[in-house]
Amino acid sequence: MLDLRRIRSEPDEVRAALARRGGKDAELIDELLTLDAQWRDATAKAEQARAEQKAGSPKGKPDDAELARMRDAAAKVKELTAAAGAAEEQLQELLRRLPNTPDPTAADADTVIKTVGDATKTGKDHLELAGERIDMERGARLSGARFAYLRGDLARLELALVSWVMDKLAGHGFETVIPPVLVREEALYGTGFLPDTEQQIYKLADDDLYLVGTSEVALASLHAGEIVDGELPLRYAGFSSCFRREAGAAGKDTRGIFRVHQFDKVEMFAFVDPATSVDEHERILAIEEEILQELGLSYRVVNIAVDDLGASAAKKYDCEAWLPGQGKYRELTSCSNTTDFQARRLDIRYRPDGGKPETLHTLNGTAVAVGRTLVALLENGQQEDGSIAMPEVLHSYGARPVLPPA
């Protein structure tokens, strides 16, 4: 949620920033300022009426005329208070519709800022390489299209990959968390996934609960409604299964396990002092790159266009790995600085220098999207003899140095 005080003091700057996203969000600023003025006026009148009611209360037993005045005063206070409440609800509803303002350094169009490794290798795709170890047919029989069984050494490879990356993140100061995957609506609203991405979210029919599409939702809500004690930053690494409808995806995206409805992921999340959030964003990106490099993957880093940012993000980087089976770069990880947008919605604050509570900043980044990373490891590890080499960093975690051909 945007800071209302900022909109009041810098309406032109906020309007211009929202205009970069495209759409009509910038046009709502004038409407919002009008509602804000109405709310403040109604609130002032309600407070004045309440003060007059209190000042006019009789000292002794009231007579009939005084009782009548008291009833009129109480009715007036009730009416004005209701008007102030209605105006505030309209104001908050409009604020809920506005996305975050993009960072000035967020790109106007997707911009490649770095390329690492060789992007010329071609070969078989991951389904050809894995055979029945990625069992799409039985997965579809069980659950429908775009579900799969991971079997044998590919299942063991996932466990090795997750264990390795969790150890790495612990070394970077992230506390390991296994969060719930069912959350209430306010958690999705607080992180900006509602009302922005309803079409992607699974909802339980008989409960006010949703399946998360990322553990970002649960990690952000870990300190909801709190004034965080102690020193910032707080860094968490969450492992969970994730669920997405992936509405509209088609073509090669629907082949194999690159884009499925259920997948596992390790997510980084940080609560930081606002003065450090830009540096923290670069730090998370550097960790994502470190992971890709140690896995031996060729990749590029993309500064994502403002009109493709989610509602909560002020700036976002994608790391796209080269997939020989597709002969193109595909997104493997991303990281976003959401500034104070999520923290304001979730009412998470801190005390700078022990003083008055202020809203902090939050950031998130994918450490490993397991299914997509398995695709990249299989396709990049394929050898001429049909075997599949695995990164050395995973050997001590139980991953076989070479997977035999299916």
JSON list of C-alpha atoms in Angstrom, two decimals, residues 224-338:
[
{"chain": "A", "resi": 224, "resn": "ALA", "atom": "CA", "xyz": [2.41, -9.19, 10.44]},
{"chain": "A", "resi": 225, "resn": "GLY", "atom": "CA", "xyz": [1.02, -6.68, 12.94]},
{"chain": "A", "resi": 226, "resn": "GLU", "atom": "CA", "xyz": [4.32, -6.51, 14.83]},
{"chain": "A", "resi": 227, "resn": "ILE", "atom": "CA", "xyz": [6.84, -3.88, 15.80]},
{"chain": "A", "resi": 228, "resn": "VAL", "atom": "CA", "xyz": [10.02, -5.86, 15.12]},
{"chain": "A", "resi": 229, "resn": "ASP", "atom": "CA", "xyz": [12.38, -5.87, 18.07]},
{"chain": "A", "resi": 230, "resn": "GLY", "atom": "CA", "xyz": [16.14, -6.14, 17.74]},
{"chain": "A", "resi": 231, "resn": "GLU", "atom": "CA", "xyz": [18.42, -5.27, 14.89]},
{"chain": "A", "resi": 232, "resn": "LEU", "atom": "CA", "xyz": [17.57, -5.46, 11.20]},
{"chain": "A", "resi": 233, "resn": "PRO", "atom": "CA", "xyz": [17.93, -7.11, 8.77]},
{"chain": "A", "resi": 234, "resn": "LEU", "atom": "CA", "xyz": [15.95, -10.26, 9.45]},
{"chain": "A", "resi": 235, "resn": "ARG", "atom": "CA", "xyz": [16.56, -12.85, 6.74]},
{"chain": "A", "resi": 236, "resn": "TYR", "atom": "CA", "xyz": [14.59, -16.07, 6.20]},
{"chain": "A", "resi": 237, "resn": "ALA", "atom": "CA", "xyz": [14.91, -18.96, 3.75]},
{"chain": "A", "resi": 238, "resn": "GLY", "atom": "CA", "xyz": [11.59, -20.75, 3.29]},
{"chain": "A", "resi": 239, "resn": "PHE", "atom": "CA", "xyz": [11.09, -24.15, 1.67]},
{"chain": "A", "resi": 240, "resn": "SER", "atom": "CA", "xyz": [7.60, -25.14, 0.58]},
{"chain": "A", "resi": 241, "resn": "SER", "atom": "CA", "xyz": [5.48, -26.67, -2.09]},
{"chain": "A", "resi": 242, "resn": "CYS", "atom": "CA", "xyz": [3.81, -24.00, -4.23]},
{"chain": "A", "resi": 243, "resn": "PHE", "atom": "CA", "xyz": [0.62, -24.06, -6.27]},
{"chain": "A", "resi": 244, "resn": "ARG", "atom": "CA", "xyz": [-0.33, -21.99, -9.30]},
{"chain": "A", "resi": 245, "resn": "ARG", "atom": "CA", "xyz": [-3.08, -22.29, -11.86]},
{"chain": "A", "resi": 246, "resn": "GLU", "atom": "CA", "xyz": [-0.76, -20.85, -14.54]},
{"chain": "A", "resi": 247, "resn": "ALA", "atom": "CA", "xyz": [-3.78, -19.71, -16.50]},
{"chain": "A", "resi": 248, "resn": "GLY", "atom": "CA", "xyz": [-3.12, -19.02, -20.15]},
{"chain": "A", "resi": 249, "resn": "ALA", "atom": "CA", "xyz": [0.30, -20.72, -20.41]},
{"chain": "A", "resi": 250, "resn": "ALA", "atom": "CA", "xyz": [0.62, -22.76, -23.58]},
{"chain": "A", "resi": 251, "resn": "GLY", "atom": "CA", "xyz": [3.07, -24.25, -26.05]},
{"chain": "A", "resi": 252, "resn": "LYS", "atom": "CA", "xyz": [6.45, -25.46, -24.83]},
{"chain": "A", "resi": 253, "resn": "ASP", "atom": "CA", "xyz": [5.68, -24.07, -21.36]},
{"chain": "A", "resi": 254, "resn": "THR", "atom": "CA", "xyz": [3.22, -26.91, -20.86]},
{"chain": "A", "resi": 255, "resn": "ARG", "atom": "CA", "xyz": [5.65, -29.67, -21.88]},
{"chain": "A", "resi": 256, "resn": "GLY", "atom": "CA", "xyz": [7.35, -31.38, -18.96]},
{"chain": "A", "resi": 257, "resn": "ILE", "atom": "CA", "xyz": [7.96, -29.77, -15.58]},
{"chain": "A", "resi": 258, "resn": "PHE", "atom": "CA", "xyz": [9.10, -26.27, -16.49]},
{"chain": "A", "resi": 259, "resn": "ARG", "atom": "CA", "xyz": [5.65, -24.78, -15.78]},
{"chain": "A", "resi": 260, "resn": "VAL", "atom": "CA", "xyz": [3.42, -26.95, -13.63]},
{"chain": "A", "resi": 261, "resn": "HIS", "atom": "CA", "xyz": [0.63, -26.46, -11.11]},
{"chain": "A", "resi": 262, "resn": "GLN", "atom": "CA", "xyz": [2.59, -27.84, -8.13]},
{"chain": "A", "resi": 263, "resn": "PHE", "atom": "CA", "xyz": [6.29, -27.35, -7.54]},
{"chain": "A", "resi": 264, "resn": "ASP", "atom": "CA", "xyz": [8.80, -26.93, -4.71]},
{"chain": "A", "resi": 265, "resn": "LYS", "atom": "CA", "xyz": [10.82, -23.80, -4.11]},
{"chain": "A", "resi": 266, "resn": "VAL", "atom": "CA", "xyz": [13.33, -22.24, -1.71]},
{"chain": "A", "resi": 267, "resn": "GLU", "atom": "CA", "xyz": [12.60, -18.55, -1.24]},
{"chain": "A", "resi": 268, "resn": "MET", "atom": "CA", "xyz": [14.72, -15.83, 0.36]},
{"chain": "A", "resi": 269, "resn": "PHE", "atom": "CA", "xyz": [12.94, -13.09, 2.28]},
{"chain": "A", "resi": 270, "resn": "ALA", "atom": "CA", "xyz": [14.35, -10.06, 4.12]},
{"chain": "A", "resi": 271, "resn": "PHE", "atom": "CA", "xyz": [12.99, -7.39, 6.46]},
{"chain": "A", "resi": 272, "resn": "VAL", "atom": "CA", "xyz": [15.33, -4.39, 6.33]},
{"chain": "A", "resi": 273, "resn": "ASP", "atom": "CA", "xyz": [15.88, -0.76, 7.27]},
{"chain": "A", "resi": 274, "resn": "PRO", "atom": "CA", "xyz": [14.56, 1.35, 4.35]},
{"chain": "A", "resi": 275, "resn": "ALA", "atom": "CA", "xyz": [18.00, 2.95, 3.93]},
{"chain": "A", "resi": 276, "resn": "THR", "atom": "CA", "xyz": [19.50, -0.45, 3.08]},
{"chain": "A", "resi": 277, "resn": "SER", "atom": "CA", "xyz": [16.85, -2.00, 0.80]},
{"chain": "A", "resi": 278, "resn": "VAL", "atom": "CA", "xyz": [18.59, -1.07, -2.47]},
{"chain": "A", "resi": 279, "resn": "ASP", "atom": "CA", "xyz": [21.81, -2.72, -1.27]},
{"chain": "A", "resi": 280, "resn": "GLU", "atom": "CA", "xyz": [19.85, -5.74, 0.02]},
{"chain": "A", "resi": 281, "resn": "HIS", "atom": "CA", "xyz": [18.28, -6.17, -3.42]},
{"chain": "A", "resi": 282, "resn": "GLU", "atom": "CA", "xyz": [21.73, -6.35, -5.01]},
{"chain": "A", "resi": 283, "resn": "ARG", "atom": "CA", "xyz": [22.86, -8.76, -2.28]},
{"chain": "A", "resi": 284, "resn": "ILE", "atom": "CA", "xyz": [19.97, -11.16, -2.97]},
{"chain": "A", "resi": 285, "resn": "LEU", "atom": "CA", "xyz": [20.69, -10.98, -6.69]},
{"chain": "A", "resi": 286, "resn": "ALA", "atom": "CA", "xyz": [24.35, -11.78, -6.02]},
{"chain": "A", "resi": 287, "resn": "ILE", "atom": "CA", "xyz": [23.33, -14.89, -4.03]},
{"chain": "A", "resi": 288, "resn": "GLU", "atom": "CA", "xyz": [21.08, -16.04, -6.88]},
{"chain": "A", "resi": 289, "resn": "GLU", "atom": "CA", "xyz": [23.99, -15.62, -9.30]},
{"chain": "A", "resi": 290, "resn": "GLU", "atom": "CA", "xyz": [26.34, -17.47, -6.95]},
{"chain": "A", "resi": 291, "resn": "ILE", "atom": "CA", "xyz": [23.93, -20.41, -6.90]},
{"chain": "A", "resi": 292, "resn": "LEU", "atom": "CA", "xyz": [23.65, -20.49, -10.70]},
{"chain": "A", "resi": 293, "resn": "GLN", "atom": "CA", "xyz": [27.41, -20.24, -11.14]},
{"chain": "A", "resi": 294, "resn": "GLU", "atom": "CA", "xyz": [28.15, -23.06, -8.69]},
{"chain": "A", "resi": 295, "resn": "LEU", "atom": "CA", "xyz": [25.59, -25.22, -10.49]},
{"chain": "A", "resi": 296, "resn": "GLY", "atom": "CA", "xyz": [27.51, -24.56, -13.70]},
{"chain": "A", "resi": 297, "resn": "LEU", "atom": "CA", "xyz": [24.62, -22.90, -15.52]},
{"chain": "A", "resi": 298, "resn": "SER", "atom": "CA", "xyz": [24.91, -20.21, -18.18]},
{"chain": "A", "resi": 299, "resn": "TYR", "atom": "CA", "xyz": [22.54, -17.34, -17.52]},
{"chain": "A", "resi": 300, "resn": "ARG", "atom": "CA", "xyz": [21.70, -13.70, -18.01]},
{"chain": "A", "resi": 301, "resn": "VAL", "atom": "CA", "xyz": [20.31, -11.07, -15.63]},
{"chain": "A", "resi": 302, "resn": "VAL", "atom": "CA", "xyz": [17.36, -8.96, -16.79]},
{"chain": "A", "resi": 303, "resn": "ASN", "atom": "CA", "xyz": [16.10, -5.70, -15.30]},
{"chain": "A", "resi": 304, "resn": "ILE", "atom": "CA", "xyz": [12.35, -6.27, -15.70]},
{"chain": "A", "resi": 305, "resn": "ALA", "atom": "CA", "xyz": [10.18, -3.64, -17.38]},
{"chain": "A", "resi": 306, "resn": "VAL", "atom": "CA", "xyz": [7.97, -1.55, -15.11]},
{"chain": "A", "resi": 307, "resn": "ASP", "atom": "CA", "xyz": [4.80, -2.59, -16.94]},
{"chain": "A", "resi": 308, "resn": "ASP", "atom": "CA", "xyz": [5.60, -6.25, -16.14]},
{"chain": "A", "resi": 309, "resn": "LEU", "atom": "CA", "xyz": [6.15, -5.76, -12.41]},
{"chain": "A", "resi": 310, "resn": "GLY", "atom": "CA", "xyz": [3.75, -7.33, -9.92]},
{"chain": "A", "resi": 311, "resn": "ALA", "atom": "CA", "xyz": [1.67, -4.94, -7.84]},
{"chain": "A", "resi": 312, "resn": "SER", "atom": "CA", "xyz": [4.07, -5.01, -4.88]},
{"chain": "A", "resi": 313, "resn": "ALA", "atom": "CA", "xyz": [7.42, -4.70, -6.67]},
{"chain": "A", "resi": 314, "resn": "ALA", "atom": "CA", "xyz": [9.27, -1.42, -7.14]},
{"chain": "A", "resi": 315, "resn": "LYS", "atom": "CA", "xyz": [12.06, -3.17, -9.04]},
{"chain": "A", "resi": 316, "resn": "LYS", "atom": "CA", "xyz": [12.69, -6.74, -10.14]},
{"chain": "A", "resi": 317, "resn": "TYR", "atom": "CA", "xyz": [15.55, -8.75, -11.58]},
{"chain": "A", "resi": 318, "resn": "ASP", "atom": "CA", "xyz": [15.12, -12.08, -13.37]},
{"chain": "A", "resi": 319, "resn": "CYS", "atom": "CA", "xyz": [17.92, -14.60, -13.81]},
{"chain": "A", "resi": 320, "resn": "GLU", "atom": "CA", "xyz": [17.32, -16.55, -17.02]},
{"chain": "A", "resi": 321, "resn": "ALA", "atom": "CA", "xyz": [19.24, -19.79, -17.56]},
{"chain": "A", "resi": 322, "resn": "TRP", "atom": "CA", "xyz": [20.15, -21.19, -20.96]},
{"chain": "A", "resi": 323, "resn": "LEU", "atom": "CA", "xyz": [18.15, -24.33, -21.76]},
{"chain": "A", "resi": 324, "resn": "PRO", "atom": "CA", "xyz": [19.73, -26.40, -24.57]},
{"chain": "A", "resi": 325, "resn": "GLY", "atom": "CA", "xyz": [16.51, -28.37, -25.10]},
{"chain": "A", "resi": 326, "resn": "GLN", "atom": "CA", "xyz": [14.65, -25.18, -25.99]},
{"chain": "A", "resi": 327, "resn": "GLY", "atom": "CA", "xyz": [17.61, -23.27, -27.42]},
{"chain": "A", "resi": 328, "resn": "LYS", "atom": "CA", "xyz": [16.70, -20.16, -25.44]},
{"chain": "A", "resi": 329, "resn": "TYR", "atom": "CA", "xyz": [17.02, -18.42, -22.10]},
{"chain": "A", "resi": 330, "resn": "ARG", "atom": "CA", "xyz": [14.19, -19.07, -19.62]},
{"chain": "A", "resi": 331, "resn": "GLU", "atom": "CA", "xyz": [13.49, -17.52, -16.23]},
{"chain": "A", "resi": 332, "resn": "LEU", "atom": "CA", "xyz": [14.88, -19.60, -13.39]},
{"chain": "A", "resi": 333, "resn": "THR", "atom": "CA", "xyz": [14.85, -17.14, -10.48]},
{"chain": "A", "resi": 334, "resn": "SER", "atom": "CA", "xyz": [13.75, -13.59, -9.71]},
{"chain": "A", "resi": 335, "resn": "CYS", "atom": "CA", "xyz": [14.18, -11.09, -6.90]},
{"chain": "A", "resi": 336, "resn": "SER", "atom": "CA", "xyz": [12.14, -8.02, -6.03]},
{"chain": "A", "resi": 337, "resn": "ASN", "atom": "CA", "xyz": [12.41, -4.97, -3.81]},
{"chain": "A", "resi": 338, "resn": "THR", "atom": "CA", "xyz": [8.88, -4.26, -2.59]}
]
